[in-house]
C-alpha cells in the first residue's frame, strides 16, 4: 500500500469509530434526551428523521431509475 492508501484507510477507520461513538452516546443517553425533549420534542424529532429517511430513499430510487434508463 502506498502512503495515500494508508491515510485513506486510517481516515475511514476514524469515521467508522466516530460514528460508532456517536451512536453509542445517543443510545446511552436516550432516556435523558427523552426527558429533556418531552413528548412534543420527541414527536418533532421522529417526524424530521422520517423526512430525512424518505429523502434518502427518493434519492436512491431516482439514482437507480436513472441508471436503469441510461443502460437500457
PDB file of N, CA, C and O in Angstrom:
ATOM      1  N   UNK A   1       0.835  -1.191   0.000  1.00  0.00           N
ATOM      2  CA  UNK A   1       0.000   0.000   0.000  1.00  0.00           C
ATOM      3  C   UNK A   1       0.872   1.244   0.000  1.00  0.00           C
ATOM      4  O   UNK A   1       1.893   1.315   0.661  1.00  0.00           O
ATOM      5  N   UNK A   2       0.414   2.210  -0.720  1.00  0.00           N
ATOM      6  CA  UNK A   2       1.131   3.473  -0.724  1.00  0.00           C
ATOM      7  C   UNK A   2       0.714   4.289   0.504  1.00  0.00           C
ATOM      8  O   UNK A   2      -0.207   3.950   1.232  1.00  0.00           O
ATOM      9  N   UNK A   3       1.414   5.389   0.735  1.00  0.00           N
ATOM     10  CA  UNK A   3       1.116   6.253   1.877  1.00  0.00           C
ATOM     11  C   UNK A   3      -0.299   6.800   1.785  1.00  0.00           C
ATOM     12  O   UNK A   3      -1.005   6.892   2.778  1.00  0.00           O
ATOM     13  N   UNK A   4      -0.740   7.152   0.590  1.00  0.00           N
ATOM     14  CA  UNK A   4      -2.090   7.680   0.396  1.00  0.00           C
ATOM     15  C   UNK A   4      -3.159   6.674   0.773  1.00  0.00           C
ATOM     16  O   UNK A   4      -4.187   7.026   1.352  1.00  0.00           O
ATOM     17  N   UNK A   5      -2.912   5.411   0.439  1.00  0.00           N
ATOM     18  CA  UNK A   5      -3.887   4.368   0.767  1.00  0.00           C
ATOM     19  C   UNK A   5      -3.987   4.178   2.274  1.00  0.00           C
ATOM     20  O   UNK A   5      -5.089   3.972   2.807  1.00  0.00           O
ATOM     21  N   UNK A   6      -2.853   4.233   2.968  1.00  0.00           N
ATOM     22  CA  UNK A   6      -2.889   4.093   4.422  1.00  0.00           C
ATOM     23  C   UNK A   6      -3.624   5.257   5.068  1.00  0.00           C
ATOM     24  O   UNK A   6      -4.369   5.087   6.027  1.00  0.00           O
ATOM     25  N   UNK A   7      -3.406   6.451   4.544  1.00  0.00           N
ATOM     26  CA  UNK A   7      -4.108   7.624   5.076  1.00  0.00           C
ATOM     27  C   UNK A   7      -5.606   7.503   4.860  1.00  0.00           C
ATOM     28  O   UNK A   7      -6.400   7.810   5.737  1.00  0.00           O
ATOM     29  N   UNK A   8      -5.985   7.043   3.685  1.00  0.00           N
ATOM     30  CA  UNK A   8      -7.402   6.882   3.371  1.00  0.00           C
ATOM     31  C   UNK A   8      -8.031   5.807   4.260  1.00  0.00           C
ATOM     32  O   UNK A   8      -9.130   5.992   4.777  1.00  0.00           O
ATOM     33  N   UNK A   9      -7.313   4.714   4.465  1.00  0.00           N
ATOM     34  CA  UNK A   9      -7.812   3.643   5.327  1.00  0.00           C
ATOM     35  C   UNK A   9      -7.927   4.122   6.770  1.00  0.00           C
ATOM     36  O   UNK A   9      -8.916   3.832   7.453  1.00  0.00           O
ATOM     37  N   UNK A  10      -6.949   4.875   7.236  1.00  0.00           N
ATOM     38  CA  UNK A  10      -6.994   5.418   8.602  1.00  0.00           C
ATOM     39  C   UNK A  10      -8.143   6.399   8.764  1.00  0.00           C
ATOM     40  O   UNK A  10      -8.834   6.404   9.784  1.00  0.00           O
ATOM     41  N   UNK A  11      -8.348   7.245   7.757  1.00  0.00           N
ATOM     42  CA  UNK A  11      -9.451   8.202   7.812  1.00  0.00           C
ATOM     43  C   UNK A  11     -10.788   7.472   7.866  1.00  0.00           C
ATOM     44  O   UNK A  11     -11.687   7.839   8.643  1.00  0.00           O
ATOM     45  N   UNK A  12     -10.931   6.427   7.074  1.00  0.00           N
ATOM     46  CA  UNK A  12     -12.183   5.665   7.072  1.00  0.00           C
ATOM     47  C   UNK A  12     -12.391   4.990   8.425  1.00  0.00           C
ATOM     48  O   UNK A  12     -13.507   4.968   8.955  1.00  0.00           O
ATOM     49  N   UNK A  13     -11.330   4.463   9.008  1.00  0.00           N
ATOM     50  CA  UNK A  13     -11.438   3.866  10.339  1.00  0.00           C
ATOM     51  C   UNK A  13     -11.841   4.893  11.379  1.00  0.00           C
ATOM     52  O   UNK A  13     -12.648   4.613  12.270  1.00  0.00           O
ATOM     53  N   UNK A  14     -11.316   6.113  11.266  1.00  0.00           N
ATOM     54  CA  UNK A  14     -11.694   7.187  12.181  1.00  0.00           C
ATOM     55  C   UNK A  14     -13.154   7.563  12.042  1.00  0.00           C
ATOM     56  O   UNK A  14     -13.849   7.801  13.035  1.00  0.00           O
ATOM     57  N   UNK A  15     -13.634   7.614  10.808  1.00  0.00           N
ATOM     58  CA  UNK A  15     -15.042   7.947  10.567  1.00  0.00           C
ATOM     59  C   UNK A  15     -15.945   6.859  11.144  1.00  0.00           C
ATOM     60  O   UNK A  15     -16.959   7.148  11.786  1.00  0.00           O
ATOM     61  N   UNK A  16     -15.568   5.609  10.953  1.00  0.00           N
ATOM     62  CA  UNK A  16     -16.366   4.499  11.483  1.00  0.00           C
ATOM     63  C   UNK A  16     -16.372   4.538  13.010  1.00  0.00           C
ATOM     64  O   UNK A  16     -17.415   4.369  13.640  1.00  0.00           O
ATOM     65  N   UNK A  17     -15.215   4.779  13.615  1.00  0.00           N
ATOM     66  CA  UNK A  17     -15.130   4.861  15.079  1.00  0.00           C
ATOM     67  C   UNK A  17     -15.948   6.032  15.607  1.00  0.00           C
ATOM     68  O   UNK A  17     -16.649   5.911  16.622  1.00  0.00           O
ATOM     69  N   UNK A  18     -15.879   7.167  14.923  1.00  0.00           N
ATOM     70  CA  UNK A  18     -16.665   8.329  15.341  1.00  0.00           C
ATOM     71  C   UNK A  18     -18.162   8.078  15.255  1.00  0.00           C
ATOM     72  O   UNK A  18     -18.927   8.464  16.152  1.00  0.00           O
ATOM     73  N   UNK A  19     -18.583   7.416  14.193  1.00  0.00           N
ATOM     74  CA  UNK A  19     -19.994   7.082  14.035  1.00  0.00           C
ATOM     75  C   UNK A  19     -20.441   6.102  15.115  1.00  0.00           C
ATOM     76  O   UNK A  19     -21.530   6.249  15.694  1.00  0.00           O
ATOM     77  N   UNK A  20     -19.612   5.123  15.408  1.00  0.00           N
ATOM     78  CA  UNK A  20     -19.938   4.165  16.465  1.00  0.00           C
ATOM     79  C   UNK A  20     -20.037   4.857  17.818  1.00  0.00           C
ATOM     80  O   UNK A  20     -20.950   4.573  18.609  1.00  0.00           O
ATOM     81  N   UNK A  21     -19.136   5.780  18.090  1.00  0.00           N
ATOM     82  CA  UNK A  21     -19.161   6.515  19.349  1.00  0.00           C
ATOM     83  C   UNK A  21     -20.403   7.397  19.450  1.00  0.00           C
ATOM     84  O   UNK A  21     -21.052   7.449  20.503  1.00  0.00           O
ATOM     85  N   UNK A  22     -20.755   8.080  18.371  1.00  0.00           N
ATOM     86  CA  UNK A  22     -21.955   8.924  18.366  1.00  0.00           C
ATOM     87  C   UNK A  22     -23.216   8.084  18.565  1.00  0.00           C
ATOM     88  O   UNK A  22     -24.130   8.485  19.299  1.00  0.00           O
ATOM     89  N   UNK A  23     -23.262   6.909  17.937  1.00  0.00           N
ATOM     90  CA  UNK A  23     -24.413   6.020  18.099  1.00  0.00           C
ATOM     91  C   UNK A  23     -24.511   5.526  19.532  1.00  0.00           C
ATOM     92  O   UNK A  23     -25.595   5.509  20.128  1.00  0.00           O
ATOM     93  N   UNK A  24     -23.369   5.131  20.104  1.00  0.00           N
ATOM     94  CA  UNK A  24     -23.353   4.682  21.489  1.00  0.00           C
ATOM     95  C   UNK A  24     -23.852   5.783  22.422  1.00  0.00           C
ATOM     96  O   UNK A  24     -24.676   5.542  23.303  1.00  0.00           O
ATOM     97  N   UNK A  25     -23.358   7.006  22.221  1.00  0.00           N
ATOM     98  CA  UNK A  25     -23.756   8.122  23.086  1.00  0.00           C
ATOM     99  C   UNK A  25     -25.251   8.397  22.959  1.00  0.00           C
ATOM    100  O   UNK A  25     -25.938   8.636  23.964  1.00  0.00           O
ATOM    101  N   UNK A  26     -25.768   8.368  21.725  1.00  0.00           N
ATOM    102  CA  UNK A  26     -27.200   8.619  21.530  1.00  0.00           C
ATOM    103  C   UNK A  26     -28.043   7.567  22.231  1.00  0.00           C
ATOM    104  O   UNK A  26     -29.056   7.890  22.874  1.00  0.00           O
ATOM    105  N   UNK A  27     -27.630   6.309  22.138  1.00  0.00           N
ATOM    106  CA  UNK A  27     -28.393   5.244  22.787  1.00  0.00           C
ATOM    107  C   UNK A  27     -28.200   5.256  24.301  1.00  0.00           C
ATOM    108  O   UNK A  27     -29.144   5.005  25.063  1.00  0.00           O
ATOM    109  N   UNK A  28     -26.998   5.546  24.740  1.00  0.00           N
ATOM    110  CA  UNK A  28     -26.698   5.570  26.173  1.00  0.00           C
ATOM    111  C   UNK A  28     -27.466   6.665  26.901  1.00  0.00           C
ATOM    112  O   UNK A  28     -27.956   6.471  28.004  1.00  0.00           O
ATOM    113  N   UNK A  29     -27.573   7.826  26.270  1.00  0.00           N
ATOM    114  CA  UNK A  29     -28.228   8.968  26.901  1.00  0.00           C
ATOM    115  C   UNK A  29     -29.654   9.183  26.397  1.00  0.00           C
ATOM    116  O   UNK A  29     -30.229  10.256  26.606  1.00  0.00           O
ATOM    117  N   UNK A  30     -30.243   8.182  25.751  1.00  0.00           N
ATOM    118  CA  UNK A  30     -31.604   8.307  25.219  1.00  0.00           C
ATOM    119  C   UNK A  30     -32.630   8.674  26.298  1.00  0.00           C
ATOM    120  O   UNK A  30     -33.469   9.548  26.060  1.00  0.00           O
ATOM    121  N   UNK A  31     -32.584   8.057  27.482  1.00  0.00           N
ATOM    122  CA  UNK A  31     -33.578   8.459  28.494  1.00  0.00           C
ATOM    123  C   UNK A  31     -33.442   9.931  28.903  1.00  0.00           C
ATOM    124  O   UNK A  31     -34.449  10.628  29.067  1.00  0.00           O
ATOM    125  N   UNK A  32     -32.216  10.413  29.022  1.00  0.00           N
ATOM    126  CA  UNK A  32     -32.000  11.821  29.365  1.00  0.00           C
ATOM    127  C   UNK A  32     -32.498  12.737  28.248  1.00  0.00           C
ATOM    128  O   UNK A  32     -33.175  13.737  28.501  1.00  0.00           O
ATOM    129  N   UNK A  33     -32.184  12.371  27.010  1.00  0.00           N
ATOM    130  CA  UNK A  33     -32.631  13.165  25.865  1.00  0.00           C
ATOM    131  C   UNK A  33     -34.158  13.197  25.821  1.00  0.00           C
ATOM    132  O   UNK A  33     -34.756  14.246  25.568  1.00  0.00           O
ATOM    133  N   UNK A  34     -34.780  12.057  26.100  1.00  0.00           N
ATOM    134  CA  UNK A  34     -36.242  11.988  26.089  1.00  0.00           C
ATOM    135  C   UNK A  34     -36.841  12.897  27.164  1.00  0.00           C
ATOM    136  O   UNK A  34     -37.824  13.596  26.920  1.00  0.00           O
ATOM    137  N   UNK A  35     -36.231  12.907  28.346  1.00  0.00           N
ATOM    138  CA  UNK A  35     -36.730  13.775  29.420  1.00  0.00           C
ATOM    139  C   UNK A  35     -36.584  15.248  29.055  1.00  0.00           C
ATOM    140  O   UNK A  35     -37.466  16.061  29.333  1.00  0.00           O
ATOM    141  N   UNK A  36     -35.467  15.588  28.422  1.00  0.00           N
ATOM    142  CA  UNK A  36     -35.219  16.985  28.050  1.00  0.00           C
ATOM    143  C   UNK A  36     -36.185  17.436  26.951  1.00  0.00           C
ATOM    144  O   UNK A  36     -36.761  18.522  27.022  1.00  0.00           O
ATOM    145  N   UNK A  37     -36.369  16.610  25.925  1.00  0.00           N
ATOM    146  CA  UNK A  37     -37.200  16.992  24.796  1.00  0.00           C
ATOM    147  C   UNK A  37     -38.690  16.926  25.103  1.00  0.00           C
ATOM    148  O   UNK A  37     -39.472  17.694  24.555  1.00  0.00           O
ATOM    149  N   UNK A  38     -39.081  15.982  25.945  1.00  0.00           N
ATOM    150  CA  UNK A  38     -40.502  15.797  26.224  1.00  0.00           C
ATOM    151  C   UNK A  38     -41.199  15.110  25.058  1.00  0.00           C
ATOM    152  O   UNK A  38     -40.588  14.796  24.028  1.00  0.00           O
ATOM    153  N   UNK A  39     -42.486  14.901  25.219  1.00  0.00           N
ATOM    154  CA  UNK A  39     -43.251  14.176  24.195  1.00  0.00           C
ATOM    155  C   UNK A  39     -43.325  14.956  22.883  1.00  0.00           C
ATOM    156  O   UNK A  39     -43.142  14.392  21.804  1.00  0.00           O
ATOM    157  N   UNK A  40     -43.571  16.246  22.959  1.00  0.00           N
ATOM    158  CA  UNK A  40     -43.667  17.057  21.738  1.00  0.00           C
ATOM    159  C   UNK A  40     -42.334  17.086  20.999  1.00  0.00           C
ATOM    160  O   UNK A  40     -42.290  16.923  19.776  1.00  0.00           O
ATOM    161  N   UNK A  41     -41.255  17.277  21.724  1.00  0.00           N
ATOM    162  CA  UNK A  41     -39.931  17.282  21.101  1.00  0.00           C
ATOM    163  C   UNK A  41     -39.606  15.948  20.452  1.00  0.00           C
ATOM    164  O   UNK A  41     -39.030  15.910  19.356  1.00  0.00           O
ATOM    165  N   UNK A  42     -39.972  14.872  21.104  1.00  0.00           N
ATOM    166  CA  UNK A  42     -39.725  13.543  20.531  1.00  0.00           C
ATOM    167  C   UNK A  42     -40.542  13.348  19.252  1.00  0.00           C
ATOM    168  O   UNK A  42     -40.052  12.755  18.285  1.00  0.00           O
ATOM    169  N   UNK A  43     -41.776  13.843  19.257  1.00  0.00           N
ATOM    170  CA  UNK A  43     -42.606  13.748  18.045  1.00  0.00           C
ATOM    171  C   UNK A  43     -41.978  14.528  16.900  1.00  0.00           C
ATOM    172  O   UNK A  43     -41.957  14.068  15.756  1.00  0.00           O
ATOM    173  N   UNK A  44     -41.463  15.711  17.193  1.00  0.00           N
ATOM    174  CA  UNK A  44     -40.814  16.527  16.165  1.00  0.00           C
ATOM    175  C   UNK A  44     -39.578  15.814  15.627  1.00  0.00           C
ATOM    176  O   UNK A  44     -39.383  15.726  14.403  1.00  0.00           O
ATOM    177  N   UNK A  45     -38.736  15.297  16.523  1.00  0.00           N
ATOM    178  CA  UNK A  45     -37.520  14.596  16.096  1.00  0.00           C
ATOM    179  C   UNK A  45     -37.878  13.372  15.250  1.00  0.00           C
ATOM    180  O   UNK A  45     -37.245  13.113  14.214  1.00  0.00           O
ATOM    181  N   UNK A  46     -38.898  12.633  15.659  1.00  0.00           N
ATOM    182  CA  UNK A  46     -39.324  11.451  14.908  1.00  0.00           C
ATOM    183  C   UNK A  46     -39.768  11.830  13.500  1.00  0.00           C
ATOM    184  O   UNK A  46     -39.398  11.178  12.518  1.00  0.00           O
ATOM    185  N   UNK A  47     -40.540  12.900  13.385  1.00  0.00           N
ATOM    186  CA  UNK A  47     -41.015  13.326  12.060  1.00  0.00           C
ATOM    187  C   UNK A  47     -39.863  13.834  11.192  1.00  0.00           C
ATOM    188  O   UNK A  47     -39.816  13.551   9.983  1.00  0.00           O
ATOM    189  N   UNK A  48     -38.944  14.570  11.767  1.00  0.00           N
ATOM    190  CA  UNK A  48     -37.804  15.077  10.996  1.00  0.00           C
ATOM    191  C   UNK A  48     -36.936  13.909  10.518  1.00  0.00           C
ATOM    192  O   UNK A  48     -36.505  13.884   9.362  1.00  0.00           O
ATOM    193  N   UNK A  49     -36.690  12.941  11.385  1.00  0.00           N
ATOM    194  CA  UNK A  49     -35.892  11.777  10.980  1.00  0.00           C
ATOM    195  C   UNK A  49     -36.604  10.984   9.880  1.00  0.00           C
ATOM    196  O   UNK A  49     -35.970  10.489   8.953  1.00  0.00           O
ATOM    197  N   UNK A  50     -37.915  10.862   9.985  1.00  0.00           N
ATOM    198  CA  UNK A  50     -38.684  10.192   8.936  1.00  0.00           C
ATOM    199  C   UNK A  50     -38.578  10.925   7.609  1.00  0.00           C
ATOM    200  O   UNK A  50     -38.457  10.304   6.546  1.00  0.00           O
ATOM    201  N   UNK A  51     -38.616  12.255   7.659  1.00  0.00           N
ATOM    202  CA  UNK A  51     -38.488  13.059   6.449  1.00  0.00           C
ATOM    203  C   UNK A  51     -37.107  12.883   5.817  1.00  0.00           C
ATOM    204  O   UNK A  51     -36.982  12.739   4.595  1.00  0.00           O
ATOM    205  N   UNK A  52     -36.074  12.861   6.650  1.00  0.00           N
ATOM    206  CA  UNK A  52     -34.707  12.649   6.144  1.00  0.00           C
ATOM    207  C   UNK A  52     -34.579  11.263   5.512  1.00  0.00           C
ATOM    208  O   UNK A  52     -34.008  11.106   4.430  1.00  0.00           O
ATOM    209  N   UNK A  53     -35.132  10.262   6.176  1.00  0.00           N
ATOM    210  CA  UNK A  53     -35.089   8.902   5.634  1.00  0.00           C
ATOM    211  C   UNK A  53     -35.827   8.814   4.306  1.00  0.00           C
ATOM    212  O   UNK A  53     -35.346   8.179   3.358  1.00  0.00           O
ATOM    213  N   UNK A  54     -36.978   9.464   4.199  1.00  0.00           N
ATOM    214  CA  UNK A  54     -37.733   9.469   2.939  1.00  0.00           C
ATOM    215  C   UNK A  54     -36.946  10.167   1.835  1.00  0.00           C
ATOM    216  O   UNK A  54     -36.945   9.707   0.686  1.00  0.00           O
ATOM    217  N   UNK A  55     -36.268  11.271   2.164  1.00  0.00           N
ATOM    218  CA  UNK A  55     -35.468  11.978   1.160  1.00  0.00           C
ATOM    219  C   UNK A  55     -34.327  11.107   0.651  1.00  0.00           C
ATOM    220  O   UNK A  55     -34.034  11.083  -0.552  1.00  0.00           O
ATOM    221  N   UNK A  56     -33.683  10.377   1.561  1.00  0.00           N
ATOM    222  CA  UNK A  56     -32.605   9.472   1.153  1.00  0.00           C
ATOM    223  C   UNK A  56     -33.148   8.369   0.260  1.00  0.00           C
ATOM    224  O   UNK A  56     -32.548   8.012  -0.763  1.00  0.00           O
ATOM    225  N   UNK A  57     -34.313   7.831   0.608  1.00  0.00           N
ATOM    226  CA  UNK A  57     -34.927   6.770  -0.193  1.00  0.00           C
ATOM    227  C   UNK A  57     -35.264   7.271  -1.591  1.00  0.00           C
ATOM    228  O   UNK A  57     -35.003   6.583  -2.586  1.00  0.00           O
ATOM    229  N   UNK A  58     -35.828   8.460  -1.693  1.00  0.00           N
ATOM    230  CA  UNK A  58     -36.164   9.026  -3.006  1.00  0.00           C
ATOM    231  C   UNK A  58     -34.905   9.228  -3.833  1.00  0.00           C
ATOM    232  O   UNK A  58     -34.883   8.930  -5.037  1.00  0.00           O
ATOM    233  N   UNK A  59     -33.849   9.706  -3.208  1.00  0.00           N
ATOM    234  CA  UNK A  59     -32.585   9.919  -3.922  1.00  0.00           C
ATOM    235  C   UNK A  59     -32.031   8.591  -4.459  1.00  0.00           C
ATOM    236  O   UNK A  59     -31.575   8.511  -5.606  1.00  0.00           O
ATOM    237  N   UNK A  60     -32.068   7.554  -3.639  1.00  0.00           N
ATOM    238  CA  UNK A  60     -31.564   6.250  -4.083  1.00  0.00           C
ATOM    239  C   UNK A  60     -32.417   5.674  -5.207  1.00  0.00           C
ATOM    240  O   UNK A  60     -31.886   5.129  -6.187  1.00  0.00           O
ATOM    241  N   UNK A  61     -33.720   5.798  -5.093  1.00  0.00           N
ATOM    242  CA  UNK A  61     -34.610   5.277  -6.140  1.00  0.00           C
ATOM    243  C   UNK A  61     -34.416   6.055  -7.430  1.00  0.00           C
ATOM    244  O   UNK A  61     -34.327   5.476  -8.517  1.00  0.00           O
ATOM    245  N   UNK A  62     -34.330   7.383  -7.332  1.00  0.00           N
ATOM    246  CA  UNK A  62     -34.133   8.209  -8.525  1.00  0.00           C
ATOM    247  C   UNK A  62     -32.808   7.865  -9.207  1.00  0.00           C
ATOM    248  O   UNK A  62     -32.741   7.772 -10.443  1.00  0.00           O
ATOM    249  N   UNK A  63     -31.766   7.664  -8.423  1.00  0.00           N
ATOM    250  CA  UNK A  63     -30.473   7.276  -8.997  1.00  0.00           C
ATOM    251  C   UNK A  63     -30.536   5.926  -9.677  1.00  0.00           C
ATOM    252  O   UNK A  63     -29.961   5.730 -10.750  1.00  0.00           O
ATOM    253  N   UNK A  64     -31.233   4.993  -9.066  1.00  0.00           N
ATOM    254  CA  UNK A  64     -31.378   3.656  -9.667  1.00  0.00           C
ATOM    255  C   UNK A  64     -32.175   3.688 -10.950  1.00  0.00           C
ATOM    256  O   UNK A  64     -31.814   3.040 -11.937  1.00  0.00           O
ATOM    257  N   UNK A  65     -33.262   4.435 -10.957  1.00  0.00           N
ATOM    258  CA  UNK A  65     -34.087   4.547 -12.162  1.00  0.00           C
ATOM    259  C   UNK A  65     -33.296   5.233 -13.272  1.00  0.00           C
ATOM    260  O   UNK A  65     -33.343   4.799 -14.427  1.00  0.00           O
ATOM    261  N   UNK A  66     -32.566   6.289 -12.931  1.00  0.00           N
ATOM    262  CA  UNK A  66     -31.762   6.985 -13.943  1.00  0.00           C
ATOM    263  C   UNK A  66     -30.707   6.054 -14.530  1.00  0.00           C
ATOM    264  O   UNK A  66     -30.509   6.040 -15.760  1.00  0.00           O
ATOM    265  N   UNK A  67     -30.055   5.275 -13.694  1.00  0.00           N
ATOM    266  CA  UNK A  67     -29.048   4.327 -14.194  1.00  0.00           C
ATOM    267  C   UNK A  67     -29.691   3.260 -15.068  1.00  0.00           C
ATOM    268  O   UNK A  67     -29.122   2.861 -16.087  1.00  0.00           O
ATOM    269  N   UNK A  68     -30.877   2.804 -14.685  1.00  0.00           N
ATOM    270  CA  UNK A  68     -31.583   1.799 -15.468  1.00  0.00           C
ATOM    271  C   UNK A  68     -31.965   2.349 -16.838  1.00  0.00           C
ATOM    272  O   UNK A  68     -31.812   1.672 -17.853  1.00  0.00           O
ATOM    273  N   UNK A  69     -32.443   3.596 -16.869  1.00  0.00           N
ATOM    274  CA  UNK A  69     -32.823   4.190 -18.137  1.00  0.00           C
ATOM    275  C   UNK A  69     -31.621   4.454 -19.035  1.00  0.00           C
ATOM    276  O   UNK A  69     -31.729   4.330 -20.263  1.00  0.00           O
ATOM    277  N   UNK A  70     -30.489   4.821 -18.454  1.00  0.00           N
ATOM    278  CA  UNK A  70     -29.262   5.043 -19.239  1.00  0.00           C
ATOM    279  C   UNK A  70     -28.748   3.741 -19.860  1.00  0.00           C
ATOM    280  O   UNK A  70     -28.251   3.734 -20.965  1.00  0.00           O
ATOM    281  N   UNK A  71     -28.848   2.650 -19.093  1.00  0.00           N
ATOM    282  CA  UNK A  71     -28.293   1.384 -19.584  1.00  0.00           C
ATOM    283  C   UNK A  71     -29.229   0.671 -20.548  1.00  0.00           C
ATOM    284  O   UNK A  71     -28.797  -0.166 -21.316  1.00  0.00           O
ATOM    285  N   UNK A  72     -30.511   0.980 -20.462  1.00  0.00           N
ATOM    286  CA  UNK A  72     -31.485   0.250 -21.282  1.00  0.00           C
ATOM    287  C   UNK A  72     -31.815   0.983 -22.476  1.00  0.00           C
ATOM    288  O   UNK A  72     -32.037   0.935 -23.539  1.00  0.00           O
TER     289      UNK A  72
END
